[in-house]
CSV table of N, CA and C in Angstrom, one decimal:
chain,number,residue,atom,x,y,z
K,207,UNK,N,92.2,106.1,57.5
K,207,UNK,CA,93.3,106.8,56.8
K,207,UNK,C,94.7,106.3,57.3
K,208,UNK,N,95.2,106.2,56.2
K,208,UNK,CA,97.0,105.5,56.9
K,208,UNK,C,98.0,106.1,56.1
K,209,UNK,N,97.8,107.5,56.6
K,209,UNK,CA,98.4,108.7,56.4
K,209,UNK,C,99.9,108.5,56.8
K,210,UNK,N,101.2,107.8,56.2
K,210,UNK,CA,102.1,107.9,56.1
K,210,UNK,C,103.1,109.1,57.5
K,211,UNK,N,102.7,110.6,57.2
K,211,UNK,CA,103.3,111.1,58.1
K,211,UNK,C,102.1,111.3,59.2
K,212,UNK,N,101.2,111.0,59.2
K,212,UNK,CA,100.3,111.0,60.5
K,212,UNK,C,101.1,109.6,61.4
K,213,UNK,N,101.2,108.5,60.7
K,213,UNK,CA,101.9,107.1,61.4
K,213,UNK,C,102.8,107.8,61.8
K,214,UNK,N,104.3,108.1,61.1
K,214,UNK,CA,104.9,108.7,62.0
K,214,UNK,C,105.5,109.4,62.9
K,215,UNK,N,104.3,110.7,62.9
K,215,UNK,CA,104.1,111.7,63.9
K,215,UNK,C,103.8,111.0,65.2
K,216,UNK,N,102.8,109.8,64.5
K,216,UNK,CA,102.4,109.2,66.2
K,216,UNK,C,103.5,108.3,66.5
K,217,UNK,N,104.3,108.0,66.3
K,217,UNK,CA,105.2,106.8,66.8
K,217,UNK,C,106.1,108.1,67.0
K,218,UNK,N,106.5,109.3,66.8
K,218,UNK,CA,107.5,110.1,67.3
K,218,UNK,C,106.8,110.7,68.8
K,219,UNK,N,105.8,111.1,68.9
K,219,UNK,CA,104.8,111.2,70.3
K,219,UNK,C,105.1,109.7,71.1
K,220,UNK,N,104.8,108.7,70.5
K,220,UNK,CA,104.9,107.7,71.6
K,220,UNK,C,106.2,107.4,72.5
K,221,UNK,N,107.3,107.6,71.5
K,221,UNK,CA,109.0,107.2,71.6
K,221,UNK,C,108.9,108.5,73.0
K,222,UNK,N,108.6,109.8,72.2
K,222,UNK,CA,109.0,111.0,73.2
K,222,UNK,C,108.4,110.5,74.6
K,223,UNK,N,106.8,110.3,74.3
K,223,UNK,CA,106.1,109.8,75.8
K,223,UNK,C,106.9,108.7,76.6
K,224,UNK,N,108.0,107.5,75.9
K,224,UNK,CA,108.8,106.4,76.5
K,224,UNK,C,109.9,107.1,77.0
K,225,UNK,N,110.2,108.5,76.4
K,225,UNK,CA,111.7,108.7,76.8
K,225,UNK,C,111.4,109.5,78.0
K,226,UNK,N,109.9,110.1,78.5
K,226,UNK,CA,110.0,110.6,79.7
K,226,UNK,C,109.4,110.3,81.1
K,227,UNK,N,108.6,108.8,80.4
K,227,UNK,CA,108.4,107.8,81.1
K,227,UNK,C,109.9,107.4,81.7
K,228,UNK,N,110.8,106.7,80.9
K,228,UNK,CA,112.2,106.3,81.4
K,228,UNK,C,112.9,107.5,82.4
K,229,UNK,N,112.6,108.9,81.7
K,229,UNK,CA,113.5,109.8,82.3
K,229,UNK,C,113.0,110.1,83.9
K,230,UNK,N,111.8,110.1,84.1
K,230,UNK,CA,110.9,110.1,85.1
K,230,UNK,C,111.3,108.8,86.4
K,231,UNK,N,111.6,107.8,85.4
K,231,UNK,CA,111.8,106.2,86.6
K,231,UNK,C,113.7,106.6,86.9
K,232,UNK,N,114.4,107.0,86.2
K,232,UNK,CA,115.4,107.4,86.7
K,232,UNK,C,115.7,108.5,87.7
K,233,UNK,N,114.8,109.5,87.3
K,233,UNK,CA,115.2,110.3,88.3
K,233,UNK,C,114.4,109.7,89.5
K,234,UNK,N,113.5,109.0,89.8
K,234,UNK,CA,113.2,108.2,90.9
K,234,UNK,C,114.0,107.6,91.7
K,235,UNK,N,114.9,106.7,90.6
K,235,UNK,CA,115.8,106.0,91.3
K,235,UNK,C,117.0,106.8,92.0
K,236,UNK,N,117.3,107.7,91.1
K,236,UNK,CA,118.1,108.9,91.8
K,236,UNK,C,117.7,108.9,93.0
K,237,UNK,N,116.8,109.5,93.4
K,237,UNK,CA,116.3,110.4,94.9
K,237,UNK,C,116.1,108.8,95.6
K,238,UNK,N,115.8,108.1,95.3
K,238,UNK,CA,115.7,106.8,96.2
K,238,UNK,C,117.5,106.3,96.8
K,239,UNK,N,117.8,106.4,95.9
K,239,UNK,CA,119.4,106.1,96.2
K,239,UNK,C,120.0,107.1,96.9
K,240,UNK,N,119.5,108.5,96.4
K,240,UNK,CA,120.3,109.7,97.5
K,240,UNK,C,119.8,109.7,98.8
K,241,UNK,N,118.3,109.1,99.2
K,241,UNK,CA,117.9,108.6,100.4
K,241,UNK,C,118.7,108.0,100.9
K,242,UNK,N,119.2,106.6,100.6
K,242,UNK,CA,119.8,105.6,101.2
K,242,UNK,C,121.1,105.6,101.4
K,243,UNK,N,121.6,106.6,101.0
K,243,UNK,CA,123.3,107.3,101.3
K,243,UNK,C,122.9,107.9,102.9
């Protein structure tokens, strides 16, 4: 099945999964950087 808004839905889950993937490596870098102050 290639359910039009099922595709969707999953590429809006994946984007969300990348944006807290990213959100997650930044705040890493944060605290690594407030270390090194």
């Amino acid at each position: 099945t290639h359910d039009p808004t099922i595709a969707n839905y999953s590429d809006q889950v994946v984007n969300i999964k990348d944006g807290q993937i990213a959100a997650n490596h930044f705040a890493q870098e944060k605290v690594l950087w407030g270390n090194n102050k």
